[in-house]
Short mmCIF file of C-alpha atoms in Angstrom, two decimals:
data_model
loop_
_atom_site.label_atom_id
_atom_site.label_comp_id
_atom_site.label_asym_id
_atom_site.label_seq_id
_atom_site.Cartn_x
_atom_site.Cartn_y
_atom_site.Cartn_z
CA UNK A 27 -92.38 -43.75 12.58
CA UNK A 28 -94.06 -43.82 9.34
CA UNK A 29 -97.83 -44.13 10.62
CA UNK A 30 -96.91 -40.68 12.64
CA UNK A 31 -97.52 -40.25 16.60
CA UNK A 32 -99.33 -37.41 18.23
CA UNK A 33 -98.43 -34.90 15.74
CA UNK A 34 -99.96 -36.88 13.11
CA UNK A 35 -97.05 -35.85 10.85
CA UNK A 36 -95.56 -39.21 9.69
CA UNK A 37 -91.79 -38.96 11.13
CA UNK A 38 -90.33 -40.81 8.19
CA UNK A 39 -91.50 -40.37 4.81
CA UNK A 40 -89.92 -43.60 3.25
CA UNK A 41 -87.53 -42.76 0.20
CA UNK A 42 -87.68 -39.03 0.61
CA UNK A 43 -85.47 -38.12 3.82
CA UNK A 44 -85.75 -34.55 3.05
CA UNK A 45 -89.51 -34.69 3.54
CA UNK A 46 -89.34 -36.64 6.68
CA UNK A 47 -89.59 -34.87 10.23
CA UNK A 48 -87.13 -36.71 11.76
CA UNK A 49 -83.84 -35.61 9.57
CA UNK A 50 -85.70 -32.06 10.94
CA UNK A 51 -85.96 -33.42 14.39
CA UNK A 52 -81.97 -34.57 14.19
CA UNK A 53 -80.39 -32.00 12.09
CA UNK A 54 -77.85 -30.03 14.42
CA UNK A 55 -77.80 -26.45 15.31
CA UNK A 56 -75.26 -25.03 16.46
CA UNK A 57 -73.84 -27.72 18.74
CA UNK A 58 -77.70 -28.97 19.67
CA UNK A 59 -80.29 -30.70 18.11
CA UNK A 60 -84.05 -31.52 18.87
CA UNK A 61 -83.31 -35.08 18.71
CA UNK A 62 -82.48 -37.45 21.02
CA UNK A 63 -84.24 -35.17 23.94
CA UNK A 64 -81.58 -33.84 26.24
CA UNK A 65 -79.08 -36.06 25.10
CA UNK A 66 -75.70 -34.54 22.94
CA UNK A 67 -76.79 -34.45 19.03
CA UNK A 68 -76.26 -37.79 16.95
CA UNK A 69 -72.60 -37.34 14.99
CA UNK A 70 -72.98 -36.93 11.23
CA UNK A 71 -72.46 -40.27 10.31
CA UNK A 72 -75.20 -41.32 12.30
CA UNK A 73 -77.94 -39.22 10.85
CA UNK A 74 -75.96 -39.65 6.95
CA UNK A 75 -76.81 -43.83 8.20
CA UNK A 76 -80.33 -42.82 8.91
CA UNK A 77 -81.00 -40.92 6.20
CA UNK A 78 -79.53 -43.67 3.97
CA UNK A 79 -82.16 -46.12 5.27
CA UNK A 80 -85.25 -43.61 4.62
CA UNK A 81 -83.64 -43.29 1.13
CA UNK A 82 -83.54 -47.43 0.67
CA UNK A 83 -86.90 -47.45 1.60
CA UNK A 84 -87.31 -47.31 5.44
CA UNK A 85 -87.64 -51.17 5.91
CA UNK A 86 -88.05 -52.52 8.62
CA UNK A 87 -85.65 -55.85 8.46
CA UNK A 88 -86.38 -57.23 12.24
CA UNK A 89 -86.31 -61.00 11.67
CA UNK A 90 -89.54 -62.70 12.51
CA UNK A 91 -87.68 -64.16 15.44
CA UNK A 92 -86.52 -61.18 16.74
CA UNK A 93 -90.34 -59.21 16.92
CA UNK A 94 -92.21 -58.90 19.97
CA UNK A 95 -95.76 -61.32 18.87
CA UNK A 96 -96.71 -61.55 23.00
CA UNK A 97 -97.58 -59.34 25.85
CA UNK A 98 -100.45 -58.96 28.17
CA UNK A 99 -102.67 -57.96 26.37
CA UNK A 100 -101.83 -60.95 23.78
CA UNK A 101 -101.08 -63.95 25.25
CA UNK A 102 -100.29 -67.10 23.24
CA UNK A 103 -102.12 -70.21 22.79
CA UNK A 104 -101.34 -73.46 22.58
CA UNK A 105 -102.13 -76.83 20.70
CA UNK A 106 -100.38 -78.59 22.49
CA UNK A 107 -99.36 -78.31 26.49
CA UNK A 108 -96.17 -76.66 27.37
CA UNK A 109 -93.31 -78.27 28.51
CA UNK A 110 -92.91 -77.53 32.31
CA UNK A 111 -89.19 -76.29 33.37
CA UNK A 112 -89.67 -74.48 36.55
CA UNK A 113 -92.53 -74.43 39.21
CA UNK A 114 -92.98 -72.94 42.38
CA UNK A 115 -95.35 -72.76 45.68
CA UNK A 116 -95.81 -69.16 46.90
CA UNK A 117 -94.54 -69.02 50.64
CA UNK A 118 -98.62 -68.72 52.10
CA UNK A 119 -99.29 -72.05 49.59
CA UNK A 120 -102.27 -69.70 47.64
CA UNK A 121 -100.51 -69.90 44.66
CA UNK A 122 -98.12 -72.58 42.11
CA UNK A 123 -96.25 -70.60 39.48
CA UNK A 124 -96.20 -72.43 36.67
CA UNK A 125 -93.88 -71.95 33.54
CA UNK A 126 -95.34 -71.78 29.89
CA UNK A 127 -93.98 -70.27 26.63
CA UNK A 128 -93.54 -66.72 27.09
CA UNK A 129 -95.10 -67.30 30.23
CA UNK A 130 -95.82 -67.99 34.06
CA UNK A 131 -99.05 -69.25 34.86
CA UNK A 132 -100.15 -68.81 38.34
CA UNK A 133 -102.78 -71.45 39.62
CA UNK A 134 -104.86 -71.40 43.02
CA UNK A 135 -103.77 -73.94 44.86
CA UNK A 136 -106.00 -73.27 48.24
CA UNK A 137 -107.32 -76.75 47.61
CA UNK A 138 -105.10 -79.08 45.51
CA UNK A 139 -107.78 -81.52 44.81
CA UNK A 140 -109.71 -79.22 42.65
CA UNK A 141 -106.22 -77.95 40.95
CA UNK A 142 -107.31 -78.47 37.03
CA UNK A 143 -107.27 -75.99 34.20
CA UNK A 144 -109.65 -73.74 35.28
CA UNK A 145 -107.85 -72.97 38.56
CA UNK A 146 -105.75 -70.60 36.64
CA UNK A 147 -106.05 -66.82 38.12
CA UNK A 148 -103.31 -65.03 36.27
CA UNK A 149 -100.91 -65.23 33.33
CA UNK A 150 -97.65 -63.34 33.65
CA UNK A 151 -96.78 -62.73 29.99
CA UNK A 152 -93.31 -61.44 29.07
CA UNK A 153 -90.42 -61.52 26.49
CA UNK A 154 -88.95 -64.65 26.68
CA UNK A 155 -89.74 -67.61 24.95
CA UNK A 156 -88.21 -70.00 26.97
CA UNK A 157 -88.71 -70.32 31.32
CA UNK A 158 -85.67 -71.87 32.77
CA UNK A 159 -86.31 -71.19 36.33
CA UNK A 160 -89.51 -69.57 38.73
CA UNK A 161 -88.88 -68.18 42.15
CA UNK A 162 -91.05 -66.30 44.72
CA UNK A 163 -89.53 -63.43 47.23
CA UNK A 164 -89.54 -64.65 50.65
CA UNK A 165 -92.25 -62.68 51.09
CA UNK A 166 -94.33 -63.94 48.11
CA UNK A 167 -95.05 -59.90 46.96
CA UNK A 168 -92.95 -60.78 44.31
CA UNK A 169 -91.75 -63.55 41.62
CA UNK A 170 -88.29 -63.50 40.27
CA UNK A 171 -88.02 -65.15 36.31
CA UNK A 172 -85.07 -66.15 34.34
CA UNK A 173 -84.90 -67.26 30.98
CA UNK A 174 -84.49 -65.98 27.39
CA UNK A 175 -84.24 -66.99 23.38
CA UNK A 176 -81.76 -69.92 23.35
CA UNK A 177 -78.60 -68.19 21.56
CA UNK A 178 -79.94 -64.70 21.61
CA UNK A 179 -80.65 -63.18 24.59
CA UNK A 180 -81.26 -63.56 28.45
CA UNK A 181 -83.48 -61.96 30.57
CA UNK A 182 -84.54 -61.91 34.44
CA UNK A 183 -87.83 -60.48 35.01
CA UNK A 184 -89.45 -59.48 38.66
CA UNK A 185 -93.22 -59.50 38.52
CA UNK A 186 -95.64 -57.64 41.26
CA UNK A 187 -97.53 -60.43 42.03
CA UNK A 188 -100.92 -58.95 43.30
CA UNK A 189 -100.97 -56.62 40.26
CA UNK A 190 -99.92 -58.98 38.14
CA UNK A 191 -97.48 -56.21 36.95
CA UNK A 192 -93.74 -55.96 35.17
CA UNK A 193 -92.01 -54.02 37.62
CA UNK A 194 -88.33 -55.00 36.10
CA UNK A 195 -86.90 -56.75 32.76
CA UNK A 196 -83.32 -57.18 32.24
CA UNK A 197 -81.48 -58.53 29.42
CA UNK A 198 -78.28 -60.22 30.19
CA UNK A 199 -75.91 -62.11 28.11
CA UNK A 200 -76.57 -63.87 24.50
CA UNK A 201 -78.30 -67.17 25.39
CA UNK A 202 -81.38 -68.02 28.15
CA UNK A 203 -80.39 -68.03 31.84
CA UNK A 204 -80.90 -70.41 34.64
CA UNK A 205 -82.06 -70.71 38.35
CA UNK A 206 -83.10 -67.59 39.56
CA UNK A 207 -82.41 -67.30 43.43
CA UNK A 208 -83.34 -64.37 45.37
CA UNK A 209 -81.37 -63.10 48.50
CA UNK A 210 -83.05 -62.96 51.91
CA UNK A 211 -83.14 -59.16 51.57
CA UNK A 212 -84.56 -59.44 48.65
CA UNK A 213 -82.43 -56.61 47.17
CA UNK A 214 -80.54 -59.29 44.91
CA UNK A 215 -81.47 -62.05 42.47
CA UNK A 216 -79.07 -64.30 41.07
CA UNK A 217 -78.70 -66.84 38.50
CA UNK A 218 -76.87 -68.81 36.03
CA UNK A 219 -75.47 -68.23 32.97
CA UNK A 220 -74.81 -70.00 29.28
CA UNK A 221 -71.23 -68.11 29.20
CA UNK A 222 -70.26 -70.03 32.33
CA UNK A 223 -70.81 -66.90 34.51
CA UNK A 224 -72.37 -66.51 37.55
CA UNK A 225 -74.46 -63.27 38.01
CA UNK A 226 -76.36 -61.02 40.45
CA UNK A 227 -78.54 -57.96 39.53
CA UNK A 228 -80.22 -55.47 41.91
CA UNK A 229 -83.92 -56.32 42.20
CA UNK A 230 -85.39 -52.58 41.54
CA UNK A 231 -82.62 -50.92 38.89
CA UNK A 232 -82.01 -54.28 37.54
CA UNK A 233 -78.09 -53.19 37.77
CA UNK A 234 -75.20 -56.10 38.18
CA UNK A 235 -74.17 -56.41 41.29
CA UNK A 236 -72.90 -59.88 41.48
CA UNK A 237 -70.04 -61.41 38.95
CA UNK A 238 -68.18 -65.17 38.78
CA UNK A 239 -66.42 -66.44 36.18
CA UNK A 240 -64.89 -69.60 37.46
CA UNK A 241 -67.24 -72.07 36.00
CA UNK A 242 -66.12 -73.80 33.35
CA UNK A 243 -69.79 -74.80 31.18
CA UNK A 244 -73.16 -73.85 32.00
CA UNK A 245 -74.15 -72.64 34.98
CA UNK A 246 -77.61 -74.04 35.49
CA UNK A 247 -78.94 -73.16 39.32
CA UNK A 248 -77.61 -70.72 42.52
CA UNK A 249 -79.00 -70.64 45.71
CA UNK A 250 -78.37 -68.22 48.45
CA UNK A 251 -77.08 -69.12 51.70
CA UNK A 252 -79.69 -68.15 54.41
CA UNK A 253 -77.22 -65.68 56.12
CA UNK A 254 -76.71 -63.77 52.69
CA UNK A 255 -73.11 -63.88 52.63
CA UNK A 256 -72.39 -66.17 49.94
CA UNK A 257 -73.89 -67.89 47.29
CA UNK A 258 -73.77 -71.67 45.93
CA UNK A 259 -73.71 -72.07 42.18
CA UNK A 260 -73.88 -75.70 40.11
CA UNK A 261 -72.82 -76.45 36.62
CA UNK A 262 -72.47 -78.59 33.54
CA UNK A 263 -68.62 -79.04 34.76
CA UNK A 264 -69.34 -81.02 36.97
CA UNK A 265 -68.77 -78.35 40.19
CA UNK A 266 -70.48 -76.74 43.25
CA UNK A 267 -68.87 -73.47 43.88
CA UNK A 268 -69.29 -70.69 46.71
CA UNK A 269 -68.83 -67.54 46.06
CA UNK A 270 -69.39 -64.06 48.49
CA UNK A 271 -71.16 -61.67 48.00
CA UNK A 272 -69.91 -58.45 49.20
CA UNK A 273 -66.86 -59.03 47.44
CA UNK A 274 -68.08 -60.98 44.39
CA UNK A 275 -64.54 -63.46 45.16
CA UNK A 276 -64.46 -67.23 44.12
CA UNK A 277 -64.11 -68.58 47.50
CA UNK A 278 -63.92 -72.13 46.25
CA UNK A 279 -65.22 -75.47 45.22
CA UNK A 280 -67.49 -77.75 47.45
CA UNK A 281 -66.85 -80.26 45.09
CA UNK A 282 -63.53 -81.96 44.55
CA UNK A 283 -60.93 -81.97 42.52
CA UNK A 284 -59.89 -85.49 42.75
CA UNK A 285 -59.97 -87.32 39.53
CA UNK A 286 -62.46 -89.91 38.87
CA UNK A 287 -65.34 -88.72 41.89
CA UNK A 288 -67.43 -87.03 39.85
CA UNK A 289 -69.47 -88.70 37.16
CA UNK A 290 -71.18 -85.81 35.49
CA UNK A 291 -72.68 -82.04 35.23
CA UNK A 292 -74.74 -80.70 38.27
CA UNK A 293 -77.88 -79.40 37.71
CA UNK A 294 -80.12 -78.25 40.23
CA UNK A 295 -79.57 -77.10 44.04
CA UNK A 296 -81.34 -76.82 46.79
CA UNK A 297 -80.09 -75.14 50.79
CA UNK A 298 -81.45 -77.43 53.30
CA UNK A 299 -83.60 -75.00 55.86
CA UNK A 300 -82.34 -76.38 59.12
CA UNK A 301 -78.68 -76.94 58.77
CA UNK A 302 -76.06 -75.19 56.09
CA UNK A 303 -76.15 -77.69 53.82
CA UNK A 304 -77.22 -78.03 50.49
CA UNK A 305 -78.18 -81.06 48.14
CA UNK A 306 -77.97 -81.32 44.15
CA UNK A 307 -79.21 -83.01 41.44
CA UNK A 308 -76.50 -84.80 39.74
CA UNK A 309 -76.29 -86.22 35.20
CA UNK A 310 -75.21 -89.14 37.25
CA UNK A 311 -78.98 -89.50 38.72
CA UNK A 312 -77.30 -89.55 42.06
CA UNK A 313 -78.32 -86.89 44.41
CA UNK A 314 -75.56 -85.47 46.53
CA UNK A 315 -75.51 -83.72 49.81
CA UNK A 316 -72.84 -81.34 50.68
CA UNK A 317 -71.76 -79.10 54.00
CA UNK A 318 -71.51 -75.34 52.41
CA UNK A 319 -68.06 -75.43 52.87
CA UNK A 320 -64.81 -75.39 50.47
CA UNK A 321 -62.26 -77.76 52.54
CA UNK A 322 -59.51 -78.98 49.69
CA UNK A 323 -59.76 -82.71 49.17
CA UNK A 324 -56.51 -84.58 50.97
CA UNK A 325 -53.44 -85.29 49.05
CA UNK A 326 -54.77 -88.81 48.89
CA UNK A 327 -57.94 -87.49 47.42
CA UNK A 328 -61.78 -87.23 48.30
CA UNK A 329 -64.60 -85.70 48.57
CA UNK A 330 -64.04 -84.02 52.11
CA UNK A 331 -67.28 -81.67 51.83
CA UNK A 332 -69.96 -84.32 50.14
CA UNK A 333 -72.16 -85.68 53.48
CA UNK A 334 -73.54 -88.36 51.41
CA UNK A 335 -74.85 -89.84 47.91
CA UNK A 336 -78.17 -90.99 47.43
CA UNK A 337 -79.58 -94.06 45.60
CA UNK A 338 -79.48 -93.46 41.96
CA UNK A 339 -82.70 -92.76 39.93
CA UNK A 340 -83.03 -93.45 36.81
CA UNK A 341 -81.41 -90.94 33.95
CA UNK A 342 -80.26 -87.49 34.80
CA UNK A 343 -81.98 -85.49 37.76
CA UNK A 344 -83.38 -82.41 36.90
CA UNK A 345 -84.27 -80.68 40.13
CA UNK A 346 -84.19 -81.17 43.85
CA UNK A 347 -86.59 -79.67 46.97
CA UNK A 348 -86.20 -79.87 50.73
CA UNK A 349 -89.80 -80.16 52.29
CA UNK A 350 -89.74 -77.91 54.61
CA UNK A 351 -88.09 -79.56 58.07
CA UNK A 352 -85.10 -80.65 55.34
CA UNK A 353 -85.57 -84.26 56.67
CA UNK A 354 -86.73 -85.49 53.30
CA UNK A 355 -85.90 -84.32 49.92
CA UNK A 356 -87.86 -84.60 46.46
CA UNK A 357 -85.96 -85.24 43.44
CA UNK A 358 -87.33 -85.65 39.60
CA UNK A 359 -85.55 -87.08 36.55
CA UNK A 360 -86.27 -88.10 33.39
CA UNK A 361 -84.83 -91.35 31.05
CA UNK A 362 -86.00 -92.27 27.52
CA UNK A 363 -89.03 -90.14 27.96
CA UNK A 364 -90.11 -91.36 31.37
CA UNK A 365 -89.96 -89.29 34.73
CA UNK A 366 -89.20 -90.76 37.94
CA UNK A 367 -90.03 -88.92 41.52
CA UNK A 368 -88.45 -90.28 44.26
CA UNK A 369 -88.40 -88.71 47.60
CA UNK A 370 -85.23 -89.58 50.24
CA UNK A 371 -84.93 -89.11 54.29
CA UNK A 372 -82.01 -86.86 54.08
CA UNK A 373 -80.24 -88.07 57.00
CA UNK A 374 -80.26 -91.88 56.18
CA UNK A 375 -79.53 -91.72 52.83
CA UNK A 376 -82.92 -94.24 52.17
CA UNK A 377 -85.18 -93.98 49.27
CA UNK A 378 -88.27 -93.66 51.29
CA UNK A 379 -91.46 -93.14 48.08
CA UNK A 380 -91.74 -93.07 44.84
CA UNK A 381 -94.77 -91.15 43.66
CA UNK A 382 -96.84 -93.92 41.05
CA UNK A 383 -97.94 -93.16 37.44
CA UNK A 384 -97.12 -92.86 34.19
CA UNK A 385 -95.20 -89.67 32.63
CA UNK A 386 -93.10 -88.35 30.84
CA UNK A 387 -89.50 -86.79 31.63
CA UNK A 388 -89.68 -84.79 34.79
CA UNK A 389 -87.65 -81.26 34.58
CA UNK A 390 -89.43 -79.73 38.04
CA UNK A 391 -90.86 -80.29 41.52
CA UNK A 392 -92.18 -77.89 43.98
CA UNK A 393 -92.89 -78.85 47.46
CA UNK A 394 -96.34 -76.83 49.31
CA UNK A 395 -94.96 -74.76 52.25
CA UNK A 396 -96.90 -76.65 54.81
CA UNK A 397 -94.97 -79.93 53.45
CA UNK A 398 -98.26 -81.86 52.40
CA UNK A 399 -98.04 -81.32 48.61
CA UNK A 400 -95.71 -82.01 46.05
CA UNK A 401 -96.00 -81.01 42.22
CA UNK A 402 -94.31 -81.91 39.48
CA UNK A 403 -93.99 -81.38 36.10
CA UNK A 404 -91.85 -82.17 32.84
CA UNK A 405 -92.37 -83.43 29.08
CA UNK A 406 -95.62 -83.84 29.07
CA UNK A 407 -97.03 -80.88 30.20
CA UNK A 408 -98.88 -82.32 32.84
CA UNK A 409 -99.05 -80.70 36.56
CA UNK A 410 -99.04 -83.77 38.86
CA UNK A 411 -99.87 -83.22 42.92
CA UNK A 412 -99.08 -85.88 45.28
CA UNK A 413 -99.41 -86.26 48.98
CA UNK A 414 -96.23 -86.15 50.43
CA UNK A 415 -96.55 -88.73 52.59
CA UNK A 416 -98.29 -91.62 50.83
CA UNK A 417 -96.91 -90.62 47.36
CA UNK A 418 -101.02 -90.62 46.31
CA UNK A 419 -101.87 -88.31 43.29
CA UNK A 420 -104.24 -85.97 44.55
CA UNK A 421 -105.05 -84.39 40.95
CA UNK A 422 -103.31 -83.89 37.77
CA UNK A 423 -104.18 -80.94 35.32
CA UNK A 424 -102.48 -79.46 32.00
CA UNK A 425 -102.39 -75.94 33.18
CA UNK A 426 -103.80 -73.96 30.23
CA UNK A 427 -106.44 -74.29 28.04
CA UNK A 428 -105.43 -75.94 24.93
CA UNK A 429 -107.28 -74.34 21.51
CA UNK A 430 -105.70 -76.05 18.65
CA UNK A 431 -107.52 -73.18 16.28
CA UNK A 432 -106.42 -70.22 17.94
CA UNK A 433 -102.88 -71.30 18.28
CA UNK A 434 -102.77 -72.24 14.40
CA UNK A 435 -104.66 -68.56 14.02
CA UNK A 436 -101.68 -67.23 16.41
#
């Protein structure tokens, strides 16, 4: 505005409004004005407002946390690695999507043993700060990213993946957003919300099309049911909840109401591929599976839709994965700074691994679509792969360059 665009007449002329072109540009005649384009004139009070702030000066009062220092073309850089909250395998296994600050990272992961820094191929850099949750389309054309500024704004974003392009960014709500889902279709991406809401947009316009408000706290992941029809949210209250889709109606809890069963806030979910079921990761460290149904618990109490608890890990569990036959699940959790990675035969209930090594709290674990690889990640910043049989680390990487100088530059 006061540098001046392709006219190369400086739009605002700070402290003189009647020398800057855009009291010209908004000053009604008639019942039209030049300003906005096509759009009904401003009302007086409006353009008295904006001529007021050329008059004070024309300063621009953004707070530093509220300016755009990242895109593209200016990615940050770091001094220390980022903490990992979300990861991902793309549905061919090419690719891990990897969250940073401001940031996905995309790594080739064609062969896992020579995974390290350098395997990086792309950085996806957007708006927000902080990357709650990663998820490729089924088709892996696209990747689906929720997140935000904690207490300021949530956003979903939908990246072209081979063009390594911003094809949608939606804000939604006052505070960053959780486990982005998408819908078999594709049309539809859901997620979790900070205002205990449960929401759906349309994957091109970005446009709601999904609403819940039963939760009671956070809602931190959804998942879709493979049909379509409904989807399964998880939250800090300490519920699993279904709700469908074509009517956006509450159609109940999975969990129970019975006093006393549940021992803490849910926070990650994951739909078994072979059978509608689904498992979460529990504050309790006990992983839980549960039919996707909403049967009401007995008057004498219960738990009729919960299949089955799991041996407790230590801490809280942070996120759950089927491999891909859903006869094992992965689970990570963190306590006093260390992470734990346990993997479970789904039917049995038995602990069967636990991947070896030292680190720190794990937030995320990915499992490779052919079922060979898992990843993890957490605290540390550290990308761990294991074989998924054996539990053997296969390599271990922080997944971007770290340049102490530049980031104290930055």
């Amino acid at each position: 505005l006061v540098a001046g665009g392709e006219s190369e007449e400086a739009a605002v002329v700070p402290g003189q409004p009647a020398k800057s072109y855009l009291m010209d540009q908004l000053a009604v005649q008639g019942d039209k004005a030049a300003m906005p384009k096509g759009k009904p004139p401003l009302a007086a009070e409006q353009i008295a407002l904006i001529g007021r702030w050329i008059a004070e000066g024309a300063k621009d009062d953004t707070p530093p946390s509220a300016r755009r220092k990242y895109d593209m073309d200016h990615p940050p850089a770091y001094n220390l690695p980022p903490v990992i909250t979300s990861l991902d395998f793309s549905p061919d296994g090419a690719l891990l999507a990897i969250s940073g600050y401001h940031e996905v990272l995309l790594h080739d992961m064609h062969d896992p043993a020579k995974a390290s820094t350098g395997s990086l191929v792309a950085r996806l850099v957007g708006l927000s700060e902080r990357i709650e949750a990663i998820a490729f389309s089924p088709d892996g054309a696209q990747l689906a990213v929720a997140g935000g500024s904690p207490g300021r704004m949530g956003e979903v974003q939908i990246w072209d993946v081979a063009k390594r392009r911003l094809t949608l960014s939606a804000p939604v709500t006052y505070d960053t957003v959780y486990g982005a889902a998408w819908s078999p279709d594709m049309k539809m991406l859901t997620f979790g919300c900070a205002d205990n809401t449960l929401r759906g947009v349309d994957t091109t316009s970005g446009a709601q099309v999904l609403f819940m408000g039963s939760h009671s706290d956070w809602v931190r992941d959804t998942i879709v049911t493979a049909d379509g029809a409904n989807v399964v949210s998880v939250g800090r209250d300490m519920t699993v909840k279904m709700t469908e889709v074509a009517t956006q109606r509450f159609l109940g809890n999975v969990t129970t109401h019975t006093p006393g069963v549940l021992r803490g806030g849910m926070t990650a979910v994951d739909r078994r591929p072979d059978r509608p079921e689904v498992v979460v990761g529990c504050a309790d460290g006990r992983p839980k599976l549960f039919k996707m149904e909403v049967n009401a618990a007995p008057a004498g109490g219960g738990n009729p839709n919960q299949i089955r608890e799991y041996p407790e890990m230590p801490g809280r569990v942070f996120d759950v994965r089927f491999l891909p036959d859903g006869k094992r699940f992965v689970a990570g959790s963190s306590l006093d700074g260390q992470g734990y990675i346990w993997v479970y035969e789904t039917d049995s209930g038995k602990k069967l691994l636990e991947l070896p090594g030292e680190r720190g709290g794990v937030f995320a674990v990915a499992v490779s679509p052919d079922g060979k690889v898992i990843a993890s990640g957490g605290f540390d910043g550290q990308v761990q792969l294991a074989n998924a049989e054996t539990g053997e680390l296969i390599s271990a990487f922080v997944p971007i360059e770290i340049n102490s100088a530049a980031a104290a530059a930055n």
